Coordinates of C-alpha atoms in Angstrom, one line a residue:
M1 CA 27.6 33.3 -25.6
A2 CA 29.7 30.3 -26.6
Q3 CA 32.5 31.4 -24.4
K4 CA 30.2 31.9 -21.5
K5 CA 28.9 28.3 -22.0
Y6 CA 32.5 27.1 -21.9
L7 CA 33.1 28.9 -18.6
Q8 CA 29.9 27.5 -17.1
A9 CA 30.9 24.0 -18.1
K10 CA 34.5 24.5 -16.8
L11 CA 33.3 25.9 -13.4
T12 CA 30.8 23.2 -13.0
Q13 CA 33.6 20.7 -13.6
F14 CA 35.8 22.4 -10.9
L15 CA 32.9 22.5 -8.4
R16 CA 32.3 18.7 -8.8
E17 CA 36.0 17.9 -8.5
D18 CA 36.3 20.0 -5.3
R19 CA 32.9 18.6 -4.0
I20 CA 31.7 22.2 -3.5
Q21 CA 28.0 22.4 -2.5
L22 CA 27.0 25.9 -3.3
W23 CA 23.5 25.6 -1.7
K24 CA 25.1 25.0 1.7
P25 CA 27.1 27.3 4.1
P26 CA 29.5 29.0 3.8
Y27 CA 28.3 29.8 0.2
T28 CA 24.6 30.2 1.1
N29 CA 23.3 31.5 4.4
E30 CA 20.1 30.4 6.2
N31 CA 18.0 32.8 4.2
K32 CA 19.3 31.3 1.0
E33 CA 21.3 34.4 0.2
V34 CA 24.8 34.4 -1.1
G35 CA 27.6 34.0 1.4
L36 CA 30.9 35.8 1.6
A37 CA 32.9 32.7 0.8
L38 CA 31.6 32.8 -2.7
K39 CA 34.1 35.7 -3.5
D40 CA 37.0 33.6 -2.3
L41 CA 35.9 30.8 -4.5
A42 CA 35.5 33.1 -7.5
K43 CA 39.1 34.4 -6.9
K44 CA 40.5 30.8 -6.7
Y45 CA 38.8 29.7 -9.9
S46 CA 39.5 32.9 -11.8
D47 CA 43.2 32.4 -11.0
K48 CA 43.0 28.8 -12.2
L49 CA 41.2 29.8 -15.4
E50 CA 43.3 33.0 -15.7
C51 CA 40.2 35.1 -16.6
C52 CA 38.1 38.0 -15.1
E53 CA 37.2 37.5 -11.4
N54 CA 33.9 39.4 -11.7
E55 CA 32.8 37.2 -14.6
V56 CA 33.6 34.0 -12.8
E57 CA 31.8 35.3 -9.7
K58 CA 28.7 36.1 -11.7
I59 CA 28.6 32.6 -13.3
I60 CA 29.1 30.8 -10.0
E61 CA 26.2 32.8 -8.6
E62 CA 24.0 31.7 -11.4
I63 CA 25.0 28.1 -10.8
R64 CA 24.3 28.6 -7.0
C65 CA 20.8 30.1 -7.7
K66 CA 19.9 27.2 -10.0
A67 CA 21.1 24.7 -7.3
I68 CA 18.9 26.4 -4.7
E69 CA 15.9 26.5 -7.1
R70 CA 16.4 22.8 -7.8
G71 CA 16.6 21.9 -4.1
T72 CA 13.4 23.9 -3.4
G73 CA 11.7 22.1 -6.2
N74 CA 12.7 18.7 -4.8
E75 CA 11.3 19.6 -1.4
H76 CA 8.1 20.8 -3.0
Y77 CA 7.8 17.7 -5.1
K78 CA 8.1 15.4 -2.0
T79 CA 5.4 17.2 -0.1
T80 CA 2.9 18.0 -2.9
G81 CA 3.7 15.7 -5.8
I82 CA 4.0 18.6 -8.1
A83 CA 7.0 18.1 -10.5
T84 CA 9.2 20.7 -12.1
I85 CA 10.0 20.5 -15.8
E86 CA 12.7 22.7 -17.3
V87 CA 11.7 23.7 -20.8
F88 CA 14.3 24.7 -23.4
L89 CA 12.7 26.9 -26.0
P90 CA 13.7 27.6 -29.6
S91 CA 16.2 30.4 -29.8
R92 CA 13.6 32.8 -31.2
L93 CA 11.6 32.5 -28.0
K94 CA 14.2 32.4 -25.3
R95 CA 14.5 36.0 -24.3
D96 CA 12.9 37.1 -21.0
R97 CA 10.7 34.1 -20.7
K98 CA 10.2 31.8 -17.7
N99 CA 11.3 28.3 -18.6
L100 CA 10.1 26.2 -15.6
L101 CA 6.8 24.4 -15.5
E102 CA 5.3 23.0 -12.3
T103 CA 2.8 20.3 -13.0
R104 CA 1.4 17.0 -11.8
L105 CA 2.6 14.1 -13.9
H106 CA -0.8 12.5 -14.5
I107 CA -1.8 15.2 -17.1
T108 CA -1.6 14.5 -20.8
G109 CA 0.8 16.1 -23.3
R110 CA -2.1 18.2 -24.6
E111 CA -2.8 19.6 -21.1
L112 CA 0.9 20.3 -20.6
R113 CA 1.0 22.3 -23.8
S114 CA -2.0 24.3 -22.7
K115 CA -0.5 24.8 -19.3
G116 CA 2.7 26.1 -20.9
T117 CA 0.8 28.7 -22.9
A118 CA -1.2 29.8 -19.8
E119 CA 1.9 30.3 -17.8
G120 CA 3.6 32.3 -20.5
I121 CA 6.4 29.9 -21.3
E122 CA 5.7 30.2 -25.0
N123 CA 3.3 32.2 -27.1
G124 CA 2.5 29.0 -28.9
F125 CA 3.3 25.8 -27.1
S126 CA 0.6 25.3 -29.6
S127 CA 3.1 26.0 -32.4
A128 CA 5.2 23.1 -31.1
V129 CA 4.6 19.6 -32.4
Q130 CA 6.9 17.8 -30.0
L131 CA 8.0 18.0 -26.4
G132 CA 11.1 15.8 -26.2
P133 CA 13.4 14.8 -23.3
V134 CA 16.9 16.4 -23.2
G135 CA 19.9 14.4 -22.1
M136 CA 18.3 11.0 -22.3
D137 CA 17.5 8.5 -25.0
T138 CA 15.5 10.5 -27.5
Q139 CA 13.9 7.5 -29.0
H140 CA 11.5 7.9 -26.1
Q141 CA 10.3 11.3 -27.3
W142 CA 7.1 12.3 -25.6
S143 CA 3.8 11.9 -27.4
P144 CA 2.6 15.5 -27.9
L145 CA -1.0 15.0 -26.9
R146 CA -2.9 12.0 -25.6
E147 CA -0.8 9.9 -23.1
T148 CA -0.1 11.1 -19.6
L149 CA 3.4 12.4 -18.8
E150 CA 3.8 9.6 -16.1
D151 CA 3.0 6.9 -18.7
Q152 CA 5.6 8.3 -21.0
G153 CA 8.4 8.1 -18.3
V154 CA 8.5 11.8 -17.5
T155 CA 9.9 12.4 -14.0
H156 CA 10.5 15.4 -11.7
N157 CA 13.4 17.7 -12.8
V158 CA 13.4 16.4 -16.3
K159 CA 14.5 18.7 -19.1
A160 CA 12.2 19.1 -22.2
M161 CA 12.9 20.6 -25.6
V162 CA 10.2 22.4 -27.5
L163 CA 10.3 21.9 -31.3
E164 CA 8.8 24.7 -33.2
L165 CA 7.0 24.1 -36.5
K166 CA 8.2 27.3 -38.3
Q167 CA 10.2 27.1 -41.4
S168 CA 11.5 30.6 -41.1
E169 CA 12.9 32.5 -38.1
E170 CA 11.7 35.9 -38.7
D171 CA 11.0 38.0 -35.6
A172 CA 7.3 38.3 -35.8
R173 CA 5.4 40.8 -33.7
K174 CA 3.5 39.2 -30.9
N175 CA 0.0 40.4 -31.6
T176 CA -3.2 38.5 -32.0
Q177 CA -3.1 38.4 -35.7
V178 CA 0.4 36.9 -35.8
E179 CA -0.5 34.4 -33.1
E180 CA -3.5 33.2 -35.2
E181 CA -1.2 32.9 -38.3
E182 CA 1.4 30.9 -36.4
Q183 CA -1.3 28.6 -35.0
C184 CA -2.7 28.1 -38.5
E185 CA 0.7 27.5 -39.9
A186 CA 1.5 25.0 -37.1
K187 CA -1.7 23.0 -37.9
L188 CA -0.7 22.9 -41.5
K189 CA 2.8 21.6 -40.6
E190 CA 1.4 19.1 -38.2
K191 CA -0.8 17.8 -41.0
R192 CA 2.3 17.7 -43.2
I193 CA 4.1 15.5 -40.7
Q194 CA 1.0 13.2 -40.4
R195 CA 0.9 13.0 -44.2
T196 CA 4.6 12.1 -44.2
K197 CA 4.0 9.3 -41.7
R198 CA 1.1 7.9 -43.8
G199 CA 3.1 8.0 -47.0
L200 CA 6.0 6.1 -45.4
E201 CA 3.6 3.5 -44.0
I202 CA 2.1 2.9 -47.4
L203 CA 5.5 2.5 -49.0
A204 CA 6.6 0.2 -46.2
E205 CA 3.5 -1.9 -46.6
R206 CA 4.1 -2.2 -50.4
A207 CA 7.4 -4.0 -49.5
E208 CA 5.2 -6.7 -48.0
M209 CA 2.9 -6.8 -50.9
V210 CA 3.3 -8.0 -54.5
V211 CA 3.8 -4.9 -56.7
D212 CA 4.7 -4.5 -60.3
P213 CA 8.2 -2.9 -60.3
E214 CA 7.5 -1.2 -63.6
T215 CA 4.3 0.6 -62.6
T216 CA 4.1 0.8 -58.8
P217 CA 6.4 3.0 -56.7
Y218 CA 8.0 1.1 -53.8
L219 CA 11.0 1.4 -51.5
D220 CA 13.8 -1.1 -51.3
I221 CA 16.8 -1.6 -49.0
A222 CA 20.2 -1.8 -50.6
N223 CA 23.8 -2.3 -49.4
Q224 CA 26.8 -0.1 -50.2
T225 CA 27.1 -1.5 -53.7
G226 CA 23.4 -0.8 -54.5
R227 CA 22.1 -4.4 -54.3
S228 CA 19.0 -5.3 -52.3
I229 CA 19.6 -6.8 -48.9
R230 CA 17.8 -9.9 -47.8
I231 CA 16.0 -8.8 -44.6
P232 CA 13.9 -11.0 -42.2
P233 CA 10.2 -10.2 -42.7
S234 CA 9.9 -9.4 -39.0
E235 CA 12.3 -6.5 -39.3
R236 CA 11.8 -5.4 -42.9
K237 CA 8.9 -3.0 -42.2
A238 CA 10.7 -1.4 -39.2
L239 CA 13.8 -0.8 -41.3
M240 CA 11.8 0.6 -44.2
L241 CA 10.1 3.1 -41.9
A242 CA 13.4 4.0 -40.2
M243 CA 15.1 4.7 -43.5
G244 CA 12.1 6.5 -44.9
Y245 CA 11.9 8.8 -41.9
H246 CA 15.6 9.4 -42.1
E247 CA 15.4 10.4 -45.8
K248 CA 12.5 12.7 -45.1
G249 CA 14.4 14.3 -42.1
R250 CA 17.4 14.8 -44.3
A251 CA 15.3 16.5 -46.9
F252 CA 14.2 19.0 -44.2
L253 CA 17.8 19.4 -43.1
K254 CA 18.8 20.4 -46.6
R255 CA 16.1 23.0 -46.6
K256 CA 17.3 24.1 -43.1
E257 CA 13.9 23.3 -41.6
Y258 CA 15.5 21.9 -38.5
G259 CA 12.4 22.1 -36.3
I260 CA 10.5 19.7 -38.6
A261 CA 13.5 17.6 -39.4
L262 CA 14.2 16.6 -35.8
P263 CA 10.8 14.8 -35.2
C264 CA 11.4 12.8 -38.4
L265 CA 14.9 11.9 -37.4
L266 CA 13.8 10.8 -33.9
D267 CA 11.1 8.6 -35.4
A268 CA 13.8 7.1 -37.6
D269 CA 15.8 6.4 -34.4
K270 CA 12.8 4.7 -32.8
Y271 CA 12.3 2.3 -35.7
F272 CA 16.0 1.6 -36.1
C273 CA 16.0 0.4 -32.5
E274 CA 13.5 -2.3 -33.5
C275 CA 16.1 -3.8 -35.8
C276 CA 18.7 -6.3 -34.7
R277 CA 22.3 -5.2 -33.9
E278 CA 23.8 -7.4 -36.7
L279 CA 21.7 -5.7 -39.3
L280 CA 22.7 -2.2 -38.2
D281 CA 26.3 -3.2 -38.4
T282 CA 26.1 -4.0 -42.1
V283 CA 24.9 -0.5 -43.2
D284 CA 26.1 2.9 -42.1
N285 CA 22.6 4.5 -42.0
Y286 CA 22.3 4.3 -38.2
A287 CA 25.6 6.0 -37.7
V288 CA 24.7 8.8 -40.2
L289 CA 21.3 9.2 -38.4
Q290 CA 23.1 9.8 -35.1
L291 CA 25.2 12.6 -36.7
D292 CA 22.1 14.1 -38.3
I293 CA 20.3 14.2 -34.9
V294 CA 23.2 15.9 -33.1
W295 CA 23.6 18.3 -36.1
C296 CA 19.9 19.2 -35.6
Y297 CA 20.5 19.9 -31.9
F298 CA 23.3 22.2 -32.8
R299 CA 21.5 24.1 -35.5
L300 CA 18.5 24.5 -33.2
G301 CA 20.7 26.0 -30.6
Q302 CA 19.8 23.2 -28.2
L303 CA 23.2 22.7 -26.6
E304 CA 21.5 21.5 -23.5
C305 CA 21.3 18.2 -25.2
L306 CA 25.0 17.6 -24.7
E307 CA 24.7 14.4 -22.7
D308 CA 22.5 12.9 -25.3
A309 CA 24.8 14.2 -28.0
E310 CA 27.8 12.5 -26.4
K311 CA 26.0 9.2 -26.4
K312 CA 24.9 9.6 -30.0
L313 CA 28.3 10.6 -31.3
N314 CA 29.9 7.6 -29.5
M315 CA 27.3 5.4 -31.1
A316 CA 28.0 6.8 -34.5
Q317 CA 31.8 6.3 -34.1
K318 CA 31.2 2.7 -32.9
C319 CA 28.8 1.9 -35.9
F320 CA 31.2 3.4 -38.4
K321 CA 33.9 1.1 -37.1
N322 CA 31.7 -2.0 -37.2
C323 CA 30.4 -1.1 -40.7
Y324 CA 33.6 0.2 -42.3
G325 CA 36.1 -1.9 -40.4
E326 CA 39.3 -0.9 -38.6
N327 CA 41.0 1.8 -40.6
H328 CA 38.2 1.6 -43.2
Q329 CA 39.6 -1.7 -44.7
R330 CA 36.1 -3.2 -45.2
L331 CA 34.9 -0.1 -47.0
V332 CA 38.0 0.0 -49.2
H333 CA 37.5 -3.7 -50.1
I334 CA 33.9 -3.0 -51.1
K335 CA 34.2 0.3 -52.9
G336 CA 37.9 0.6 -53.7
N337 CA 38.3 3.9 -51.8
C338 CA 37.0 5.8 -48.7
G339 CA 37.3 9.3 -50.0
K340 CA 33.6 10.1 -50.1
E341 CA 32.9 8.7 -46.6
K342 CA 35.5 11.1 -45.1
V343 CA 32.8 13.8 -45.2
L344 CA 31.0 11.8 -42.4
F345 CA 34.1 11.8 -40.3
L346 CA 34.6 15.5 -40.8
R347 CA 31.2 16.2 -39.4
L348 CA 31.8 13.6 -36.6
Y349 CA 35.0 15.3 -35.5
L350 CA 33.4 18.8 -35.8
L351 CA 30.5 17.8 -33.6
Q352 CA 32.8 16.1 -31.1
G353 CA 34.8 19.3 -31.0
I354 CA 31.7 21.4 -30.4
R355 CA 30.5 19.1 -27.7
N356 CA 33.8 19.1 -25.9
Y357 CA 34.1 22.9 -26.1
H358 CA 30.7 23.3 -24.5
S359 CA 31.5 20.7 -21.8
G360 CA 34.6 22.8 -20.8
N361 CA 37.1 20.4 -22.4
G362 CA 39.2 22.9 -24.3
E363 CA 42.2 20.6 -25.2
E364 CA 39.9 17.8 -26.5
A365 CA 37.9 20.4 -28.4
C366 CA 41.0 21.7 -30.0
E367 CA 42.1 18.2 -31.0
Y368 CA 38.9 17.3 -32.7
L369 CA 38.5 20.7 -34.4
N370 CA 42.0 20.4 -35.8
K371 CA 41.2 16.9 -37.1
A372 CA 38.0 18.3 -38.7
R373 CA 40.1 21.2 -40.3
Q374 CA 42.7 18.7 -41.6
L375 CA 39.9 16.6 -43.2
F376 CA 38.4 19.8 -44.7
K377 CA 41.7 20.6 -46.4
E378 CA 41.7 17.1 -47.9
L379 CA 38.1 17.2 -49.0
Y380 CA 38.1 20.8 -50.4
I381 CA 37.3 20.7 -54.1
D382 CA 38.7 23.2 -56.6
P383 CA 35.6 24.7 -58.3
S384 CA 37.4 24.7 -61.7
K385 CA 37.6 20.9 -61.5
V386 CA 33.9 20.6 -60.8
H387 CA 33.3 22.9 -63.8
N388 CA 35.4 20.6 -66.1
L389 CA 33.3 17.6 -65.1
L390 CA 30.1 19.6 -65.7
Q391 CA 31.3 20.3 -69.2
L392 CA 31.5 16.5 -69.7
G393 CA 27.8 16.1 -68.8
F394 CA 28.1 15.0 -65.2
T395 CA 26.1 16.6 -62.4
A396 CA 27.6 18.8 -59.7
Q397 CA 26.9 16.1 -57.2
E398 CA 28.5 13.4 -59.3
A399 CA 31.5 15.7 -59.8
R400 CA 32.0 16.3 -56.0
L401 CA 31.6 12.6 -55.1
G402 CA 33.9 11.5 -58.0
L403 CA 36.6 14.0 -57.2
R404 CA 36.7 13.0 -53.5
A405 CA 36.8 9.3 -54.5
C406 CA 39.8 10.0 -56.8
D407 CA 41.8 12.4 -54.6
G408 CA 40.9 15.4 -56.9
N409 CA 42.1 13.8 -60.2
V410 CA 39.6 15.0 -62.9
D411 CA 40.4 12.2 -65.5
H412 CA 40.1 9.5 -62.9
A413 CA 36.9 11.1 -61.5
A414 CA 35.3 11.1 -65.0
A415 CA 36.2 7.4 -65.4
H416 CA 35.0 6.6 -61.9
I417 CA 31.6 8.3 -62.5
T418 CA 31.1 6.6 -65.8
N419 CA 31.9 3.2 -64.4
R420 CA 29.6 3.8 -61.4
R421 CA 26.8 4.8 -63.7
E422 CA 27.2 1.6 -65.7
E423 CA 27.4 -0.6 -62.6
L424 CA 24.2 1.0 -61.1
D425 CA 22.3 0.6 -64.4
Q426 CA 23.2 -3.1 -64.4
I427 CA 22.4 -3.6 -60.7
R428 CA 19.0 -1.8 -61.2
K429 CA 18.2 -4.1 -64.2
E430 CA 19.1 -7.2 -62.2
E431 CA 17.1 -6.1 -59.2
R432 CA 14.1 -5.3 -61.3
E433 CA 14.4 -8.6 -63.0
K434 CA 14.6 -10.3 -59.6
K435 CA 11.5 -8.5 -58.5
R436 CA 9.6 -9.5 -61.7
R437 CA 10.6 -13.1 -61.3
R438 CA 9.4 -13.1 -57.7
L439 CA 6.1 -11.6 -58.8
E440 CA 5.7 -14.3 -61.5
N441 CA 6.4 -17.0 -59.0
I442 CA 3.9 -15.6 -56.5
N443 CA 1.3 -15.3 -59.2
Y444 CA 2.0 -18.9 -60.3
L445 CA 1.4 -20.2 -56.8
K446 CA -1.7 -18.1 -56.5
E447 CA -3.1 -19.7 -59.6
M448 CA -2.6 -23.0 -57.9
G449 CA -4.9 -21.7 -55.2
Y450 CA -2.4 -20.6 -52.5
S451 CA -2.8 -17.3 -50.8
T452 CA -0.5 -14.4 -51.6
H453 CA 0.9 -14.5 -48.0
A454 CA 1.5 -18.2 -48.1
A455 CA 3.2 -17.9 -51.5
K456 CA 5.5 -15.1 -50.2
Q457 CA 6.4 -17.0 -47.0
A458 CA 7.2 -20.1 -48.9
L459 CA 9.4 -18.3 -51.5
H460 CA 11.2 -16.5 -48.7
Q461 CA 12.0 -19.8 -47.0
A462 CA 13.1 -21.2 -50.3
V463 CA 15.3 -18.2 -51.1
G464 CA 13.2 -17.5 -54.3
N465 CA 13.4 -21.1 -55.6
L466 CA 9.9 -21.9 -57.0
E467 CA 10.3 -25.7 -56.9
E468 CA 11.5 -25.6 -53.3
A469 CA 8.7 -23.2 -52.3
L470 CA 6.1 -25.6 -53.8
K471 CA 7.6 -28.5 -51.8
I472 CA 7.3 -26.4 -48.6
L473 CA 3.7 -25.6 -49.4
L474 CA 2.8 -29.2 -50.2
S475 CA 4.4 -30.5 -47.0
N476 CA 2.8 -27.8 -44.8
P477 CA -0.9 -27.5 -45.7
R478 CA -1.4 -25.2 -42.6
M479 CA 0.3 -22.5 -44.6
W480 CA -3.0 -22.2 -46.4
L481 CA -4.3 -20.6 -43.3
L482 CA -2.0 -17.6 -43.4
N483 CA -4.0 -14.4 -43.4
D484 CA -4.4 -12.8 -46.8
S485 CA -5.8 -9.4 -47.5
D486 CA -5.9 -10.0 -51.3
P487 CA -9.6 -9.7 -52.3
E488 CA -8.9 -11.6 -55.5
T489 CA -7.9 -14.6 -53.3
N490 CA -10.5 -14.2 -50.6
K491 CA -13.4 -14.0 -53.0
H492 CA -12.9 -17.7 -53.8
Q493 CA -13.6 -18.7 -50.1
E494 CA -17.1 -19.8 -51.0
S495 CA -18.9 -23.1 -50.6
P496 CA -17.2 -25.8 -52.7
S497 CA -18.9 -27.0 -55.8
Q498 CA -20.9 -30.3 -55.7
E499 CA -18.8 -31.6 -58.6
N500 CA -15.6 -31.4 -56.5
I501 CA -17.3 -32.9 -53.5
D502 CA -18.6 -35.8 -55.6
Q503 CA -15.1 -36.3 -57.0
M504 CA -13.6 -36.6 -53.5
V505 CA -16.4 -38.9 -52.4
Y506 CA -15.6 -41.1 -55.4
M507 CA -12.0 -41.2 -54.0
G508 CA -13.4 -42.7 -50.8
F509 CA -13.7 -39.7 -48.5
D510 CA -16.7 -38.8 -46.4
A511 CA -18.9 -36.1 -48.0
A512 CA -18.8 -33.8 -44.9
A513 CA -15.0 -34.2 -44.5
A514 CA -14.6 -33.5 -48.3
R515 CA -16.8 -30.4 -48.1
A516 CA -14.8 -29.0 -45.1
A517 CA -11.4 -29.8 -46.7
L518 CA -12.4 -28.2 -50.0
K519 CA -13.6 -25.1 -48.1
V520 CA -10.3 -24.8 -46.3
F521 CA -8.3 -25.3 -49.5
R522 CA -10.6 -23.1 -51.6
G523 CA -11.7 -25.9 -54.0
N524 CA -8.3 -27.4 -54.6
V525 CA -9.1 -31.1 -54.9
Q526 CA -5.5 -32.3 -54.9
L527 CA -4.5 -30.6 -51.6
A528 CA -7.9 -31.4 -50.0
A529 CA -7.5 -35.1 -50.8
Q530 CA -3.8 -35.1 -49.8
T531 CA -4.5 -33.6 -46.4
L532 CA -7.4 -36.0 -45.7
A533 CA -5.3 -38.9 -46.7
L534 CA -2.5 -37.9 -44.4
N535 CA -4.9 -37.5 -41.5
G536 CA -7.0 -40.6 -41.6
G537 CA -9.8 -39.2 -43.7
S538 CA -10.5 -36.1 -41.5
L539 CA -9.1 -32.6 -41.1
P540 CA -6.6 -31.9 -38.3
P541 CA -8.2 -30.1 -35.3
D542 CA -6.7 -26.7 -36.1
L543 CA -8.0 -26.8 -39.7
Q544 CA -11.4 -27.9 -38.5
L545 CA -11.5 -24.9 -36.2
S546 CA -10.7 -22.6 -39.1
V547 CA -13.8 -24.0 -40.9
E548 CA -16.0 -23.4 -37.9
D549 CA -14.8 -19.8 -37.4
S550 CA -15.2 -18.9 -41.1
S551 CA -18.3 -17.1 -42.2
P552 CA -19.5 -15.9 -45.5
S553 CA -18.7 -12.4 -46.4
P554 CA -21.6 -10.0 -46.1
S555 CA -23.4 -8.9 -49.2
T556 CA -23.0 -5.4 -50.5
S557 CA -25.2 -3.0 -48.5
P558 CA -26.3 0.5 -49.4
S559 CA -23.6 1.9 -47.1
D560 CA -21.0 0.1 -49.2
S561 CA -22.0 2.0 -52.3
A562 CA -22.3 5.2 -50.3
G563 CA -18.7 4.9 -49.2
T564 CA -17.4 4.9 -52.8
S565 CA -16.8 8.6 -53.0
S566 CA -15.1 8.6 -49.6
A567 CA -12.8 5.7 -50.6
S568 CA -11.8 7.6 -53.8
T569 CA -10.9 10.6 -51.7
D570 CA -8.9 8.5 -49.4
E571 CA -7.0 7.0 -52.3
D572 CA -6.2 10.5 -53.7
M573 CA -4.9 11.5 -50.3
E574 CA -2.8 8.4 -50.1
T575 CA -1.4 9.0 -53.6
E576 CA -0.5 12.6 -52.6
A577 CA 1.2 11.3 -49.4
V578 CA 3.3 8.8 -51.3
N579 CA 4.3 11.3 -54.0
E580 CA 5.4 13.7 -51.3
I581 CA 7.7 11.1 -49.9
L582 CA 9.1 10.0 -53.3
E583 CA 9.9 13.6 -54.2
D584 CA 12.3 13.7 -51.2
I585 CA 14.0 10.4 -51.9
P586 CA 17.3 11.3 -53.6
E587 CA 18.0 9.8 -57.0
H588 CA 21.7 9.3 -56.2
E589 CA 22.4 6.5 -53.8
E590 CA 25.3 8.4 -52.2
D591 CA 23.4 11.6 -51.7
Y592 CA 24.1 11.5 -48.0
L593 CA 27.8 11.6 -48.7
D594 CA 27.6 14.8 -50.8
S595 CA 28.3 18.1 -49.2
T596 CA 29.7 21.4 -50.3
L597 CA 31.1 21.7 -46.7
E598 CA 30.4 25.5 -46.7
D599 CA 28.6 25.4 -43.3
E600 CA 31.3 23.1 -41.9
E601 CA 34.1 25.5 -43.0
I602 CA 32.5 28.4 -41.2
I603 CA 31.7 26.5 -38.0
I604 CA 35.2 25.0 -37.8
A605 CA 36.8 28.5 -38.1
E606 CA 34.3 29.9 -35.5
Y607 CA 35.0 27.3 -32.9
L608 CA 38.8 27.3 -33.5
S609 CA 38.7 31.0 -32.8
Y610 CA 36.9 30.3 -29.5
V611 CA 39.7 27.9 -28.6
E612 CA 42.4 30.3 -29.7
N613 CA 40.8 33.0 -27.6
I614 CA 41.0 30.8 -24.5
K615 CA 44.7 30.1 -25.2
S616 CA 45.4 33.8 -25.8
A617 CA 43.6 34.8 -22.6
T618 CA 45.6 32.2 -20.7
K619 CA 48.9 33.5 -22.1
K620 CA 48.1 37.1 -21.3
N621 CA 47.3 36.4 -17.8

């Protein structure tokens, strides 16, 4: 199958170079049947490729038929507005199934899925969670249900990939009972994905809240040394979600659940694209994500994504260069070595080799595959050395990472792992202490009457300095108006006490102005007086507007108490969603660099054998 794909790609390449239009005479007659000139073309290319003429003729005929089919579809679309979508199914469902859908583009994703089932494309389009575009930017994956295809940028002749929500690939019999089981399983998996999304959103929101680092689980963003990175608030949540989806997708990859992994990875790609380029150049996560997506394509048997794969692999290579520096000098400066990161380049070269092979570029494929094989030899670890480190109390993961960082030297690896453990323990203590200090500072400002949001914003501007944050707040009274969802803060937004009003009247302010100012500043006499003094005894217009728009919070109604049980249930569900995410967050910060390379070893050998077969066939002929 792989060799046939190679021939198809090579012949397509020849046809383009020679500007051959198979759908026109002399290769196709007026009845759209094959012309005699096709045999001459097959002989020419079989001589050029030095392979079987009959096989070449058969593949050229397949290409010709597809070209005619595409041309017919184009004419049909122009006259009727009915578009054609080519659907690529999971490998389990590919045999003997039509894979073209004709549809108008104003229908929704849900209607398309139903249409696919009705036309026999797949026994459960309903068992697919995602329909995604092939060969274009996958961050624009299609919404599975509600939006119309047209609104999502779907066009005529687009290619779509079906992602199946099955963990195993057993060949189930196609009877009613199995269909029902698959649909039920698909619903459970879809709920699982929705729970994943909710859990990540909660954890990302906690990054914007004030949480106790000792008791509340939260996510943080660290650089290659393990220290937290200062991220602009506008990008922090997007980056949190991107990295969270990536980790969840990687967890599914480890369990070889590629059909569920890919939607998570594509969601991660979408959120990463909301971050600035400078930020992505400081961490290697985005490059690793591109590799993981292309690996998923490959493991799902979706080699039709080659165009998109090429873009992603090029992006990965560019990001690695920006992040690690030319010849990895920046990485070596930070970590002292680049042995562990070579695993990423092995996979990059392997995927580039596979892509080139299936694009008909045999020489380039051979070059990349040999680079991957050479790296594999460098990174191969003697099992006895891992065993020696296990005896010293290290984990298998630590042993692999340590040995690769130290070029296989067991003593050096043991020292490296021990030092790294101590460094990380110290970094974690410092980061937790920093988090505690920030919490204390926010609470201090809240006790002065400031909202949580205003306190956080001021501390962010002051780079954590409490005195500077206080100066910022005192010089910017409008920061009081920042939205705050903290009920402990909002409950004080009541009418000011008569005692405080009298105190300000005694200072010389008008009673109405004093009442309005105290209401804005939640009873803080000092800030209310300061603001009135700076504005000639009255509130600035924007602060006056905030007083007029405010309204007392409604009293508790019967429906509030009735909702207690529901709220408790929601809280339990949210806890479950968060715990499910946390279970898949690896403890070791370099988990993404750890690999036994067993799969890579097999695939390198497999594709090198394909390349060798091409060379052997060429020599024989």
